[in-house]
Amino acid sequence: MIHPDTHFGGVREGSIRAAAYRHLRVHAHFVNSANWAFDDLNRSAEFGMHIYGTQQEPDFLHLSELRGADVLSNSLTHDGQGTTPGIKHNGSWDIRPHRERVVHVDTALLGSWHTLAGSTGGATHAPLLYPVLIGEQGAIEALAAYQNSLGDYRPMISNGYNETNAKRDGLIRWGNQAVRELSDVILQGPHFASALPFSKEPRIPCRSNRDWDLLTLAELSEDFVPVTNLVRATDEATYIAAQDSWLGKPFTSYFRLVWRRMIPFDSSRCLHSALVPPGPAHVHTVQSMALEDNRLIVLNAGFWAALPLDYLLRITGRSDLQTGEARKMPAPHSKHPLAPALLLRTLRLNALTAHYAPLWAELFDPQWAGYEGWANHEWPHLKPLAAGLKPTWEYSTPLRT
């Protein structure tokens, strides 16, 4: 049978998932890239091919990220020799078959996946994971064994303004204009990218989601403020009163980790998050969070920019990262020996304007220069990246190139 795989994820689908596992013999997860399977579906649409049999203990073959029917049949008969495939190959989707694509799922493996997902119910209720190769199980087990989660730090999380309701209530409106202050900006997803708070800004006029221009970091001014499509439509007091309040203050008054709710699996990175300074609000397609300790929020911003968390979302198929799932994300230990290096790297990637100067001054560590040995190489036309770290933020502080 060919049908969607939505029951293999989600909180409430455990029972039907367990029943499906007991009947499955082969499961293949396909992506409709380049419309190879269906002309009338989105190119990022996913679906499953399922071979079912009589009920038994879970024992089936599972293949993920397939972009061609032959990849399934040829992988099942492959001899296991040769280079293993990935997601991309020579600039195109990787459709090379290989025996390493065929993951043998049984109750023991589901138990391991259950630990990673943190789901309710027994092993057979575990959400299905989507590793491309058998060899990824080591990474899955390492992530599953990691005990520290964001929820342990009681994060304050906001959905921002619901765009439809806030427009209806006269709180915000379409503006598509340059503004003077960050507090006049209402962030949308394209504004930022992974560890990049100033990634794009909308054109004027902005008629579609394609009307956004990439920003050149080396050309940003110290007090740069991006163009915003959405602006305040009421008096400032009413606008702020409608915002979530954290510890008695508007959520926009904090340094925050922001992220795009929707997680795309058809791009090189799927988790887009960045550290933003106080001021900007956002609509509900973006989420933001803060912690009582600025050091911890910066460390978590570093974690969210790193490949392991990006990978975690891919294999668990979390396509919409909201509050509940965000709380489950792995979180750093503030006393870890590498925490100072992560803190510095995160700030140098995110602190692109003078709006971050108070945070840099608060967290500055004189020992930071010793963590930048990797950057001592003499690059043409660039000052040494490891030189000149000072307690006060300067334009040369962040990494711009």
XYZ file of C-alpha atoms in Angstrom:
401
model
C 0.000 0.000 0.000
C 1.092 3.570 -0.699
C -0.119 6.120 1.853
C 1.170 8.942 4.086
C 3.365 8.106 7.073
C 1.843 10.573 9.506
C 0.890 7.842 11.979
C 4.579 6.962 12.445
C 5.115 10.250 14.306
C 3.107 12.338 16.733
C 2.121 11.955 20.359
C -1.376 10.440 20.009
C -0.671 7.858 17.311
C 1.189 5.328 19.486
C -1.467 2.593 19.350
C -1.964 2.622 15.580
C 1.808 2.856 15.175
C 2.292 -0.264 17.303
C -0.334 -2.128 15.263
C 1.336 -1.118 11.993
C 4.743 -2.298 13.228
C 3.330 -5.752 13.960
C 2.077 -6.119 10.391
C 4.884 -4.445 8.444
C 7.417 -6.446 6.429
C 8.934 -3.631 4.341
C 8.582 0.107 4.755
C 10.068 2.619 2.307
C 9.967 6.352 2.932
C 9.927 8.363 -0.309
C 10.308 12.068 -1.080
C 8.758 13.472 -4.259
C 11.872 15.468 -5.238
C 11.738 16.823 -8.820
C 8.195 15.349 -9.009
C 9.635 11.941 -9.904
C 6.612 10.108 -8.436
C 3.623 12.460 -8.634
C 3.273 15.486 -10.912
C 0.484 16.981 -8.818
C 2.279 16.853 -5.441
C 4.686 19.314 -3.880
C 8.321 18.403 -4.513
C 8.932 18.130 -0.788
C 5.907 15.857 -0.238
C 6.678 12.591 1.559
C 4.858 9.269 1.403
C 5.426 5.641 2.308
C 5.322 2.314 0.508
C 4.217 -0.441 2.893
C 4.206 -4.219 2.524
C 2.019 -5.766 5.230
C 1.635 -9.338 6.461
C 0.013 -11.239 9.275
C 0.562 -10.090 12.835
C 3.889 -10.878 14.526
C 6.466 -9.208 16.759
C 7.897 -6.121 15.014
C 10.382 -7.306 12.381
C 10.597 -5.360 9.126
C 12.984 -3.678 6.690
C 12.996 0.107 6.655
C 14.501 2.508 4.081
C 14.449 6.318 4.259
C 14.972 9.361 2.040
C 14.366 7.497 -1.229
C 13.888 9.517 -4.397
C 13.258 6.816 -6.967
C 11.413 3.477 -7.053
C 14.480 1.559 -8.222
C 16.453 2.682 -5.153
C 14.188 0.457 -3.047
C 14.324 -2.744 -5.061
C 18.023 -2.413 -5.931
C 18.992 -1.684 -2.316
C 17.189 -4.824 -1.137
C 19.263 -6.944 -3.523
C 22.535 -4.988 -3.194
C 25.698 -6.889 -2.210
C 26.845 -4.252 0.283
C 30.002 -3.363 -1.602
C 31.084 0.098 -2.745
C 30.770 3.628 -1.417
C 27.776 4.264 0.784
C 25.306 6.911 -0.405
C 24.085 10.044 1.345
C 21.325 12.541 0.684
C 23.158 14.515 -2.012
C 25.710 13.277 -4.569
C 27.537 15.399 -7.141
C 25.084 18.254 -6.641
C 21.955 16.133 -7.113
C 19.803 13.931 -4.904
C 21.607 10.676 -4.186
C 19.662 7.802 -5.763
C 22.456 5.221 -5.582
C 21.194 1.938 -4.109
C 23.099 0.243 -1.306
C 22.532 -2.490 1.237
C 23.473 -0.005 3.990
C 20.186 1.764 3.315
C 18.228 -1.247 4.579
C 17.652 -0.913 8.331
C 16.366 -4.050 10.079
C 13.814 -2.858 12.638
C 12.842 -5.112 15.531
C 11.659 -4.596 19.104
C 15.188 -4.024 20.395
C 15.878 -1.276 17.858
C 12.506 0.326 18.550
C 13.494 0.374 22.228
C 16.578 2.428 21.366
C 14.505 4.798 19.251
C 11.918 5.066 22.031
C 14.638 6.351 24.373
C 15.648 9.055 21.909
C 12.105 10.202 21.182
C 11.096 10.215 24.843
C 7.637 9.006 23.828
C 4.972 7.486 26.050
C 4.074 3.799 25.945
C 6.416 0.887 25.355
C 9.028 0.275 22.668
C 6.408 -0.599 20.055
C 4.872 2.868 20.477
C 8.168 4.549 19.523
C 7.985 7.002 16.621
C 9.682 5.757 13.494
C 13.090 7.294 12.857
C 14.458 7.998 9.389
C 18.189 7.183 9.231
C 19.606 7.045 5.711
C 22.172 4.360 6.615
C 22.535 1.546 9.161
C 25.736 3.168 10.442
C 23.808 6.093 11.901
C 22.603 3.953 14.804
C 25.718 4.892 16.786
C 24.814 8.568 16.534
C 21.211 7.780 17.478
C 22.319 5.901 20.588
C 24.686 8.720 21.588
C 21.866 11.252 21.314
C 19.511 8.938 23.196
C 22.024 8.562 26.032
C 22.336 12.331 26.503
C 20.297 13.262 29.554
C 20.344 17.074 29.719
C 17.279 18.654 28.074
C 16.146 22.232 27.618
C 13.108 21.599 29.803
C 15.421 21.193 32.805
C 16.122 24.944 32.631
C 12.439 26.019 32.541
C 12.654 28.051 29.338
C 10.271 30.932 28.728
C 8.834 30.420 25.231
C 6.601 32.699 23.164
C 4.577 32.101 20.014
C 4.625 35.828 19.286
C 1.686 37.469 17.556
C -0.784 35.280 15.726
C -0.622 37.147 12.424
C -4.289 36.700 11.471
C -5.685 37.539 14.904
C -3.291 40.416 15.521
C -4.232 42.036 12.218
C -7.912 41.566 12.980
C -7.450 43.111 16.441
C -5.603 46.117 15.039
C -2.278 45.280 16.704
C -0.174 44.847 13.552
C -0.546 45.577 9.855
C 1.265 45.082 6.570
C 3.859 47.831 6.236
C 6.752 46.604 4.049
C 9.018 49.470 5.014
C 12.334 50.485 6.508
C 12.167 51.340 10.219
C 14.553 53.069 12.577
C 14.558 50.829 15.652
C 14.720 47.083 16.229
C 11.618 47.464 18.401
C 9.738 48.393 15.213
C 10.623 45.087 13.534
C 8.306 42.062 13.507
C 10.392 39.072 12.511
C 9.379 36.533 9.891
C 11.213 33.291 9.187
C 13.400 34.515 6.281
C 14.842 37.342 8.379
C 17.262 34.914 10.039
C 19.030 31.608 9.376
C 21.263 29.215 11.299
C 23.409 31.302 13.704
C 22.660 34.287 11.463
C 20.228 36.843 12.931
C 20.475 39.089 9.860
C 20.169 36.759 6.876
C 17.676 38.451 4.542
C 15.366 41.425 4.370
C 12.243 41.884 2.253
C 12.352 44.029 -0.852
C 10.158 47.079 -1.243
C 7.713 46.151 -2.673
C 7.539 42.583 -1.384
C 4.883 40.709 -3.331
C 5.844 37.088 -2.557
C 8.132 34.956 -0.417
C 10.716 35.218 -3.205
C 11.035 38.979 -2.812
C 13.759 38.799 -0.168
C 17.412 39.811 -0.614
C 20.415 38.194 1.063
C 22.338 40.541 3.332
C 26.117 40.990 3.094
C 27.433 40.855 6.654
C 30.586 42.859 5.922
C 28.379 45.721 4.715
C 26.007 45.906 7.685
C 26.166 49.096 9.714
C 26.763 48.922 13.468
C 23.142 49.904 14.122
C 21.601 47.941 11.228
C 17.835 47.381 11.330
C 16.230 45.208 8.611
C 13.235 46.122 6.498
C 10.061 44.687 8.015
C 6.893 43.586 6.249
C 4.760 43.811 9.394
C 4.602 46.856 11.666
C 2.779 48.080 14.741
C -0.752 49.294 13.986
C -1.717 50.686 17.393
C -0.204 52.770 20.179
C 2.946 51.390 21.786
C 1.351 50.633 25.161
C -1.416 48.508 23.609
C 1.087 46.758 21.336
C 3.367 45.809 24.240
C 0.482 44.857 26.532
C -0.523 42.172 24.011
C 2.908 40.530 24.209
C 3.730 37.560 26.426
C 5.126 38.630 29.798
C 8.183 36.876 31.228
C 8.977 37.569 34.890
C 6.978 40.764 34.684
C 8.617 42.091 31.505
C 7.578 41.892 27.817
C 9.228 38.966 26.035
C 10.759 41.439 23.570
C 12.936 42.915 26.340
C 15.155 39.800 26.498
C 18.039 38.430 24.498
C 16.333 35.425 22.907
C 16.892 32.346 20.813
C 14.488 32.520 17.855
C 13.720 29.693 15.468
C 11.541 28.960 12.468
C 8.708 26.649 13.464
C 8.570 24.775 10.168
C 11.436 22.319 9.675
C 12.184 21.692 5.970
C 13.848 18.387 5.158
C 14.639 19.245 1.527
C 17.438 21.729 2.263
C 21.013 21.529 3.544
C 19.983 22.740 6.996
C 16.565 22.166 8.539
C 16.863 23.905 11.917
C 17.152 27.664 11.489
C 17.720 29.493 14.757
C 19.630 32.561 15.852
C 20.271 34.804 18.833
C 18.406 38.125 18.682
C 18.789 41.188 20.922
C 15.954 42.907 22.787
C 13.489 44.758 20.604
C 11.947 42.807 17.746
C 8.691 40.902 18.075
C 7.675 38.060 15.739
C 4.675 36.272 14.268
C 3.652 32.734 15.168
C 5.623 31.079 12.346
C 8.621 32.000 14.497
C 9.112 30.988 18.131
C 11.438 32.549 20.675
C 12.699 31.672 24.113
C 14.794 33.086 26.906
C 16.284 31.797 30.128
C 16.908 33.690 33.340
C 20.659 33.321 32.689
C 22.017 34.981 29.512
C 25.011 32.665 29.504
C 22.686 29.670 29.208
C 20.623 31.156 26.384
C 23.813 31.822 24.392
C 25.074 28.291 24.998
C 21.735 26.910 23.843
C 21.900 29.106 20.741
C 25.230 27.417 20.012
C 23.676 23.977 20.478
C 20.790 24.840 18.160
C 23.234 25.924 15.451
C 25.193 22.668 15.619
C 24.741 19.682 13.325
C 23.676 17.097 15.983
C 20.422 18.937 16.737
C 19.777 19.499 13.036
C 20.269 15.746 12.557
C 17.986 14.955 15.496
C 15.091 16.781 13.842
C 15.726 15.066 10.513
C 15.653 11.503 11.795
C 12.688 12.096 14.089
C 10.736 13.844 11.336
C 9.747 16.794 13.529
C 8.410 19.117 10.861
C 6.838 21.670 13.223
C 8.979 22.578 16.229
C 6.687 24.098 18.846
C 6.920 24.521 22.606
C 6.496 20.905 23.693
C 9.083 19.508 21.291
C 11.457 22.414 21.916
C 11.567 21.557 25.622
C 12.817 18.062 24.723
C 15.827 19.347 22.793
C 19.276 18.504 24.216
C 20.786 21.349 26.222
C 24.419 22.117 27.101
C 26.020 21.809 30.533
C 27.178 25.279 31.566
C 30.209 23.824 33.400
C 31.402 21.617 30.535
C 35.084 22.208 29.624
C 34.065 23.278 26.117
C 31.347 25.679 27.267
C 33.605 28.781 27.082
C 34.626 27.921 23.518
C 30.984 27.358 22.507
C 29.995 30.627 24.165
C 32.615 32.575 22.233
C 31.870 30.931 18.881
C 28.154 31.537 19.284
C 28.619 35.203 20.104
C 31.070 35.795 17.258
C 28.589 34.338 14.776
C 25.488 36.103 16.103
C 26.649 39.410 17.600
C 26.781 41.286 14.292
C 25.632 44.731 15.439
C 26.069 47.054 18.404
C 22.716 45.835 19.751
C 24.682 42.886 21.172
C 27.303 45.031 22.960
C 25.718 44.643 26.448
C 25.632 40.866 26.075
C 29.259 40.734 24.894
C 30.365 42.887 27.848
C 28.380 40.770 30.302
C 29.797 37.444 29.155
C 33.313 38.432 28.088
C 36.035 36.088 29.358
C 39.735 37.135 29.165
C 40.641 33.505 28.423
C 38.680 33.536 25.156
C 41.753 34.308 23.056
C 43.100 30.881 23.940
C 40.089 29.162 22.354
C 40.630 30.657 18.903
C 43.802 28.825 17.883
C 41.932 27.316 14.949
C 41.620 30.840 13.530
C 45.319 31.788 13.608
C 45.833 31.012 9.929
C 46.820 34.016 7.835
C 44.018 34.487 5.326
C 44.534 36.856 2.373
C 42.971 40.309 2.892
C 41.717 39.446 6.395
C 42.941 40.418 9.820
C 43.731 37.431 12.105
C 40.415 36.115 13.388
C 41.845 35.242 16.792
C 43.328 38.681 17.425
C 41.868 41.717 19.104
C 39.171 40.225 21.342
C 38.343 42.995 23.824
C 35.894 43.349 26.729
C 33.889 45.867 24.696
C 32.113 44.958 21.456
C 33.630 46.427 18.281
C 32.673 46.131 14.642
C 35.567 43.674 14.159
C 34.358 41.438 17.021
C 32.035 39.120 15.048
C 32.953 36.746 12.226
C 31.542 38.353 9.062
C 33.289 36.515 6.208
